[in-house]
Amino acid sequence: MCNLYRLHKSADEIHRLFAELGHQLNFPEGIPNLAPRDVRITEKAPIVRVGASGLELVERRWSWPMPNGKPLYNFKSDGRAFPSDRCLVLA
């Protein structure tokens, strides 16, 4: 995970890209305003997850809060398995 990235696509453009691939993308929390912008640590950013209504685009915090409250953003996954609860980060 990086600590800064640029968001270029709107929710409509992301929805259209998924449709072109044959996937229905749902917005269970409403369609977010994804204006082009820089996304920084602890800000909300879009992800796609598998939810009750299928593929869902929602916004979540960009970083994990560590026990001491500081954001964890540089995470090495070598040797780790993630068999479930995965998501697609739209970066």
mmCIF file with all atom_site columns, N, CA and C in Angstrom, residues 3-45:
data_model
loop_
_atom_site.group_PDB
_atom_site.id
_atom_site.type_symbol
_atom_site.label_atom_id
_atom_site.label_alt_id
_atom_site.label_comp_id
_atom_site.label_asym_id
_atom_site.label_entity_id
_atom_site.label_seq_id
_atom_site.pdbx_PDB_ins_code
_atom_site.Cartn_x
_atom_site.Cartn_y
_atom_site.Cartn_z
_atom_site.occupancy
_atom_site.B_iso_or_equiv
_atom_site.pdbx_formal_charge
_atom_site.auth_seq_id
_atom_site.auth_comp_id
_atom_site.auth_asym_id
_atom_site.auth_atom_id
_atom_site.pdbx_PDB_model_num
ATOM 1   N N  . ASN A 1 3  ? 1.358   5.524  0.267   1.00 0.00 ? 3  ASN A N  1
ATOM 2   C CA . ASN A 1 3  ? 0.764   6.507  1.166   1.00 0.00 ? 3  ASN A CA 1
ATOM 3   C C  . ASN A 1 3  ? 0.137   7.688  0.437   1.00 0.00 ? 3  ASN A C  1
ATOM 4   N N  . LEU A 1 4  ? 0.174   7.681  -0.900  1.00 0.00 ? 4  LEU A N  1
ATOM 5   C CA . LEU A 1 4  ? -0.469  8.735  -1.685  1.00 0.00 ? 4  LEU A CA 1
ATOM 6   C C  . LEU A 1 4  ? -0.704  8.201  -3.094  1.00 0.00 ? 4  LEU A C  1
ATOM 7   N N  . TYR A 1 5  ? -1.894  8.407  -3.613  1.00 0.00 ? 5  TYR A N  1
ATOM 8   C CA . TYR A 1 5  ? -2.141  8.082  -5.014  1.00 0.00 ? 5  TYR A CA 1
ATOM 9   C C  . TYR A 1 5  ? -3.150  9.050  -5.588  1.00 0.00 ? 5  TYR A C  1
ATOM 10  N N  . ARG A 1 6  ? -3.272  9.079  -6.894  1.00 0.00 ? 6  ARG A N  1
ATOM 11  C CA . ARG A 1 6  ? -4.162  9.992  -7.588  1.00 0.00 ? 6  ARG A CA 1
ATOM 12  C C  . ARG A 1 6  ? -5.381  9.230  -8.088  1.00 0.00 ? 6  ARG A C  1
ATOM 13  N N  . LEU A 1 7  ? -6.560  9.693  -7.719  1.00 0.00 ? 7  LEU A N  1
ATOM 14  C CA . LEU A 1 7  ? -7.815  9.119  -8.189  1.00 0.00 ? 7  LEU A CA 1
ATOM 15  C C  . LEU A 1 7  ? -8.235  9.870  -9.444  1.00 0.00 ? 7  LEU A C  1
ATOM 16  N N  . HIS A 1 8  ? -8.420  9.144  -10.554 1.00 0.00 ? 8  HIS A N  1
ATOM 17  C CA . HIS A 1 8  ? -8.738  9.780  -11.839 1.00 0.00 ? 8  HIS A CA 1
ATOM 18  C C  . HIS A 1 8  ? -10.164 9.522  -12.327 1.00 0.00 ? 8  HIS A C  1
ATOM 19  N N  . LYS A 1 9  ? -10.770 8.438  -11.902 1.00 0.00 ? 9  LYS A N  1
ATOM 20  C CA . LYS A 1 9  ? -12.055 8.008  -12.451 1.00 0.00 ? 9  LYS A CA 1
ATOM 21  C C  . LYS A 1 9  ? -13.224 8.380  -11.537 1.00 0.00 ? 9  LYS A C  1
ATOM 22  N N  . SER A 1 10 ? -14.326 8.760  -12.155 1.00 0.00 ? 10 SER A N  1
ATOM 23  C CA . SER A 1 10 ? -15.558 9.031  -11.414 1.00 0.00 ? 10 SER A CA 1
ATOM 24  C C  . SER A 1 10 ? -16.277 7.705  -11.139 1.00 0.00 ? 10 SER A C  1
ATOM 25  N N  . ALA A 1 11 ? -17.271 7.739  -10.278 1.00 0.00 ? 11 ALA A N  1
ATOM 26  C CA . ALA A 1 11 ? -18.063 6.539  -9.987  1.00 0.00 ? 11 ALA A CA 1
ATOM 27  C C  . ALA A 1 11 ? -18.747 6.032  -11.254 1.00 0.00 ? 11 ALA A C  1
ATOM 28  N N  . ASP A 1 12 ? -19.236 6.930  -12.104 1.00 0.00 ? 12 ASP A N  1
ATOM 29  C CA . ASP A 1 12 ? -19.872 6.527  -13.364 1.00 0.00 ? 12 ASP A CA 1
ATOM 30  C C  . ASP A 1 12 ? -18.880 5.815  -14.283 1.00 0.00 ? 12 ASP A C  1
ATOM 31  N N  . GLU A 1 13 ? -17.658 6.341  -14.355 1.00 0.00 ? 13 GLU A N  1
ATOM 32  C CA . GLU A 1 13 ? -16.642 5.710  -15.211 1.00 0.00 ? 13 GLU A CA 1
ATOM 33  C C  . GLU A 1 13 ? -16.257 4.328  -14.684 1.00 0.00 ? 13 GLU A C  1
ATOM 34  N N  . ILE A 1 14 ? -16.143 4.195  -13.373 1.00 0.00 ? 14 ILE A N  1
ATOM 35  C CA . ILE A 1 14 ? -15.822 2.895  -12.775 1.00 0.00 ? 14 ILE A CA 1
ATOM 36  C C  . ILE A 1 14 ? -16.962 1.912  -13.024 1.00 0.00 ? 14 ILE A C  1
ATOM 37  N N  . HIS A 1 15 ? -18.194 2.373  -12.850 1.00 0.00 ? 15 HIS A N  1
ATOM 38  C CA . HIS A 1 15 ? -19.372 1.538  -13.106 1.00 0.00 ? 15 HIS A CA 1
ATOM 39  C C  . HIS A 1 15 ? -19.370 1.049  -14.558 1.00 0.00 ? 15 HIS A C  1
ATOM 40  N N  . ARG A 1 16 ? -19.068 1.941  -15.480 1.00 0.00 ? 16 ARG A N  1
ATOM 41  C CA . ARG A 1 16 ? -19.031 1.599  -16.898 1.00 0.00 ? 16 ARG A CA 1
ATOM 42  C C  . ARG A 1 16 ? -17.925 0.576  -17.200 1.00 0.00 ? 16 ARG A C  1
ATOM 43  N N  . LEU A 1 17 ? -16.745 0.728  -16.592 1.00 0.00 ? 17 LEU A N  1
ATOM 44  C CA . LEU A 1 17 ? -15.654 -0.221 -16.796 1.00 0.00 ? 17 LEU A CA 1
ATOM 45  C C  . LEU A 1 17 ? -16.044 -1.628 -16.333 1.00 0.00 ? 17 LEU A C  1
ATOM 46  N N  . PHE A 1 18 ? -16.690 -1.723 -15.177 1.00 0.00 ? 18 PHE A N  1
ATOM 47  C CA . PHE A 1 18 ? -17.139 -3.023 -14.688 1.00 0.00 ? 18 PHE A CA 1
ATOM 48  C C  . PHE A 1 18 ? -18.202 -3.612 -15.613 1.00 0.00 ? 18 PHE A C  1
ATOM 49  N N  . ALA A 1 19 ? -19.123 -2.776 -16.106 1.00 0.00 ? 19 ALA A N  1
ATOM 50  C CA . ALA A 1 19 ? -20.168 -3.250 -17.022 1.00 0.00 ? 19 ALA A CA 1
ATOM 51  C C  . ALA A 1 19 ? -19.559 -3.795 -18.303 1.00 0.00 ? 19 ALA A C  1
ATOM 52  N N  . GLU A 1 20 ? -18.530 -3.131 -18.820 1.00 0.00 ? 20 GLU A N  1
ATOM 53  C CA . GLU A 1 20 ? -17.855 -3.605 -20.033 1.00 0.00 ? 20 GLU A CA 1
ATOM 54  C C  . GLU A 1 20 ? -17.216 -4.976 -19.825 1.00 0.00 ? 20 GLU A C  1
ATOM 55  N N  . LEU A 1 21 ? -16.846 -5.284 -18.591 1.00 0.00 ? 21 LEU A N  1
ATOM 56  C CA . LEU A 1 21 ? -16.273 -6.585 -18.250 1.00 0.00 ? 21 LEU A CA 1
ATOM 57  C C  . LEU A 1 21 ? -17.350 -7.613 -17.881 1.00 0.00 ? 21 LEU A C  1
ATOM 58  N N  . GLY A 1 22 ? -18.616 -7.193 -17.939 1.00 0.00 ? 22 GLY A N  1
ATOM 59  C CA . GLY A 1 22 ? -19.723 -8.100 -17.653 1.00 0.00 ? 22 GLY A CA 1
ATOM 60  C C  . GLY A 1 22 ? -20.064 -8.244 -16.186 1.00 0.00 ? 22 GLY A C  1
ATOM 61  N N  . HIS A 1 23 ? -19.689 -7.260 -15.373 1.00 0.00 ? 23 HIS A N  1
ATOM 62  C CA . HIS A 1 23 ? -19.963 -7.314 -13.935 1.00 0.00 ? 23 HIS A CA 1
ATOM 63  C C  . HIS A 1 23 ? -20.879 -6.173 -13.515 1.00 0.00 ? 23 HIS A C  1
ATOM 64  N N  . GLN A 1 24 ? -21.874 -6.502 -12.707 1.00 0.00 ? 24 GLN A N  1
ATOM 65  C CA . GLN A 1 24 ? -22.759 -5.492 -12.143 1.00 0.00 ? 24 GLN A CA 1
ATOM 66  C C  . GLN A 1 24 ? -22.107 -4.916 -10.901 1.00 0.00 ? 24 GLN A C  1
ATOM 67  N N  . LEU A 1 25 ? -21.973 -3.600 -10.833 1.00 0.00 ? 25 LEU A N  1
ATOM 68  C CA . LEU A 1 25 ? -21.380 -2.929 -9.681  1.00 0.00 ? 25 LEU A CA 1
ATOM 69  C C  . LEU A 1 25 ? -22.478 -2.158 -8.965  1.00 0.00 ? 25 LEU A C  1
ATOM 70  N N  . ASN A 1 26 ? -22.641 -2.423 -7.674  1.00 0.00 ? 26 ASN A N  1
ATOM 71  C CA . ASN A 1 26 ? -23.689 -1.797 -6.870  1.00 0.00 ? 26 ASN A CA 1
ATOM 72  C C  . ASN A 1 26 ? -23.096 -0.758 -5.932  1.00 0.00 ? 26 ASN A C  1
ATOM 73  N N  . PHE A 1 27 ? -23.927 0.160  -5.489  1.00 0.00 ? 27 PHE A N  1
ATOM 74  C CA . PHE A 1 27 ? -23.534 1.238  -4.585  1.00 0.00 ? 27 PHE A CA 1
ATOM 75  C C  . PHE A 1 27 ? -24.430 1.196  -3.340  1.00 0.00 ? 27 PHE A C  1
ATOM 76  N N  . PRO A 1 28 ? -24.183 0.265  -2.398  1.00 0.00 ? 28 PRO A N  1
ATOM 77  C CA . PRO A 1 28 ? -25.082 0.100  -1.252  1.00 0.00 ? 28 PRO A CA 1
ATOM 78  C C  . PRO A 1 28 ? -25.127 1.310  -0.318  1.00 0.00 ? 28 PRO A C  1
ATOM 79  N N  . GLU A 1 29 ? -24.115 2.146  -0.340  1.00 0.00 ? 29 GLU A N  1
ATOM 80  C CA . GLU A 1 29 ? -24.068 3.331  0.526   1.00 0.00 ? 29 GLU A CA 1
ATOM 81  C C  . GLU A 1 29 ? -24.308 4.605  -0.276  1.00 0.00 ? 29 GLU A C  1
ATOM 82  N N  . GLY A 1 30 ? -24.823 4.467  -1.484  1.00 0.00 ? 30 GLY A N  1
ATOM 83  C CA . GLY A 1 30 ? -25.032 5.612  -2.366  1.00 0.00 ? 30 GLY A CA 1
ATOM 84  C C  . GLY A 1 30 ? -23.825 5.812  -3.275  1.00 0.00 ? 30 GLY A C  1
ATOM 85  N N  . ILE A 1 31 ? -24.026 6.551  -4.352  1.00 0.00 ? 31 ILE A N  1
ATOM 86  C CA . ILE A 1 31 ? -22.945 6.808  -5.304  1.00 0.00 ? 31 ILE A CA 1
ATOM 87  C C  . ILE A 1 31 ? -22.028 7.883  -4.724  1.00 0.00 ? 31 ILE A C  1
ATOM 88  N N  . PRO A 1 32 ? -20.742 7.537  -4.489  1.00 0.00 ? 32 PRO A N  1
ATOM 89  C CA . PRO A 1 32 ? -19.828 8.522  -3.894  1.00 0.00 ? 32 PRO A CA 1
ATOM 90  C C  . PRO A 1 32 ? -19.383 9.570  -4.906  1.00 0.00 ? 32 PRO A C  1
ATOM 91  N N  . ASN A 1 33 ? -19.024 10.741 -4.419  1.00 0.00 ? 33 ASN A N  1
ATOM 92  C CA . ASN A 1 33 ? -18.485 11.796 -5.267  1.00 0.00 ? 33 ASN A CA 1
ATOM 93  C C  . ASN A 1 33 ? -16.986 11.544 -5.403  1.00 0.00 ? 33 ASN A C  1
ATOM 94  N N  . LEU A 1 34 ? -16.584 10.949 -6.505  1.00 0.00 ? 34 LEU A N  1
ATOM 95  C CA . LEU A 1 34 ? -15.188 10.594 -6.721  1.00 0.00 ? 34 LEU A CA 1
ATOM 96  C C  . LEU A 1 34 ? -14.553 11.575 -7.700  1.00 0.00 ? 34 LEU A C  1
ATOM 97  N N  . ALA A 1 35 ? -14.512 12.822 -7.324  1.00 0.00 ? 35 ALA A N  1
ATOM 98  C CA . ALA A 1 35 ? -13.858 13.831 -8.157  1.00 0.00 ? 35 ALA A CA 1
ATOM 99  C C  . ALA A 1 35 ? -12.361 13.532 -8.215  1.00 0.00 ? 35 ALA A C  1
ATOM 100 N N  . PRO A 1 36 ? -11.702 13.819 -9.358  1.00 0.00 ? 36 PRO A N  1
ATOM 101 C CA . PRO A 1 36 ? -10.249 13.609 -9.425  1.00 0.00 ? 36 PRO A CA 1
ATOM 102 C C  . PRO A 1 36 ? -9.543  14.349 -8.292  1.00 0.00 ? 36 PRO A C  1
ATOM 103 N N  . ARG A 1 37 ? -8.673  13.618 -7.579  1.00 0.00 ? 37 ARG A N  1
ATOM 104 C CA . ARG A 1 37 ? -7.992  14.201 -6.418  1.00 0.00 ? 37 ARG A CA 1
ATOM 105 C C  . ARG A 1 37 ? -6.868  13.297 -5.977  1.00 0.00 ? 37 ARG A C  1
ATOM 106 N N  . ASP A 1 38 ? -6.004  13.840 -5.147  1.00 0.00 ? 38 ASP A N  1
ATOM 107 C CA . ASP A 1 38 ? -4.980  13.042 -4.484  1.00 0.00 ? 38 ASP A CA 1
ATOM 108 C C  . ASP A 1 38 ? -5.604  12.409 -3.247  1.00 0.00 ? 38 ASP A C  1
ATOM 109 N N  . VAL A 1 39 ? -5.337  11.132 -3.033  1.00 0.00 ? 39 VAL A N  1
ATOM 110 C CA . VAL A 1 39 ? -5.829  10.425 -1.853  1.00 0.00 ? 39 VAL A CA 1
ATOM 111 C C  . VAL A 1 39 ? -4.643  10.230 -0.917  1.00 0.00 ? 39 VAL A C  1
ATOM 112 N N  . ARG A 1 40 ? -4.763  10.744 0.277   1.00 0.00 ? 40 ARG A N  1
ATOM 113 C CA . ARG A 1 40 ? -3.698  10.681 1.280   1.00 0.00 ? 40 ARG A CA 1
ATOM 114 C C  . ARG A 1 40 ? -4.089  9.752  2.428   1.00 0.00 ? 40 ARG A C  1
ATOM 115 N N  . ILE A 1 41 ? -3.099  9.364  3.183   1.00 0.00 ? 41 ILE A N  1
ATOM 116 C CA . ILE A 1 41 ? -3.294  8.484  4.337   1.00 0.00 ? 41 ILE A CA 1
ATOM 117 C C  . ILE A 1 41 ? -4.418  9.010  5.231   1.00 0.00 ? 41 ILE A C  1
ATOM 118 N N  . THR A 1 42 ? -5.261  8.119  5.678   1.00 0.00 ? 42 THR A N  1
ATOM 119 C CA . THR A 1 42 ? -6.421  8.293  6.568   1.00 0.00 ? 42 THR A CA 1
ATOM 120 C C  . THR A 1 42 ? -7.630  8.909  5.885   1.00 0.00 ? 42 THR A C  1
ATOM 121 N N  . GLU A 1 43 ? -7.524  9.359  4.625   1.00 0.00 ? 43 GLU A N  1
ATOM 122 C CA . GLU A 1 43 ? -8.699  9.849  3.910   1.00 0.00 ? 43 GLU A CA 1
ATOM 123 C C  . GLU A 1 43 ? -9.500  8.666  3.385   1.00 0.00 ? 43 GLU A C  1
ATOM 124 N N  . LYS A 1 44 ? -10.759 8.910  3.048   1.00 0.00 ? 44 LYS A N  1
ATOM 125 C CA . LYS A 1 44 ? -11.596 7.861  2.471   1.00 0.00 ? 44 LYS A CA 1
ATOM 126 C C  . LYS A 1 44 ? -11.258 7.687  1.001   1.00 0.00 ? 44 LYS A C  1
ATOM 127 N N  . ALA A 1 45 ? -11.286 6.428  0.561   1.00 0.00 ? 45 ALA A N  1
ATOM 128 C CA . ALA A 1 45 ? -10.972 6.094  -0.819  1.00 0.00 ? 45 ALA A CA 1
ATOM 129 C C  . ALA A 1 45 ? -11.882 4.946  -1.266  1.00 0.00 ? 45 ALA A C  1
#
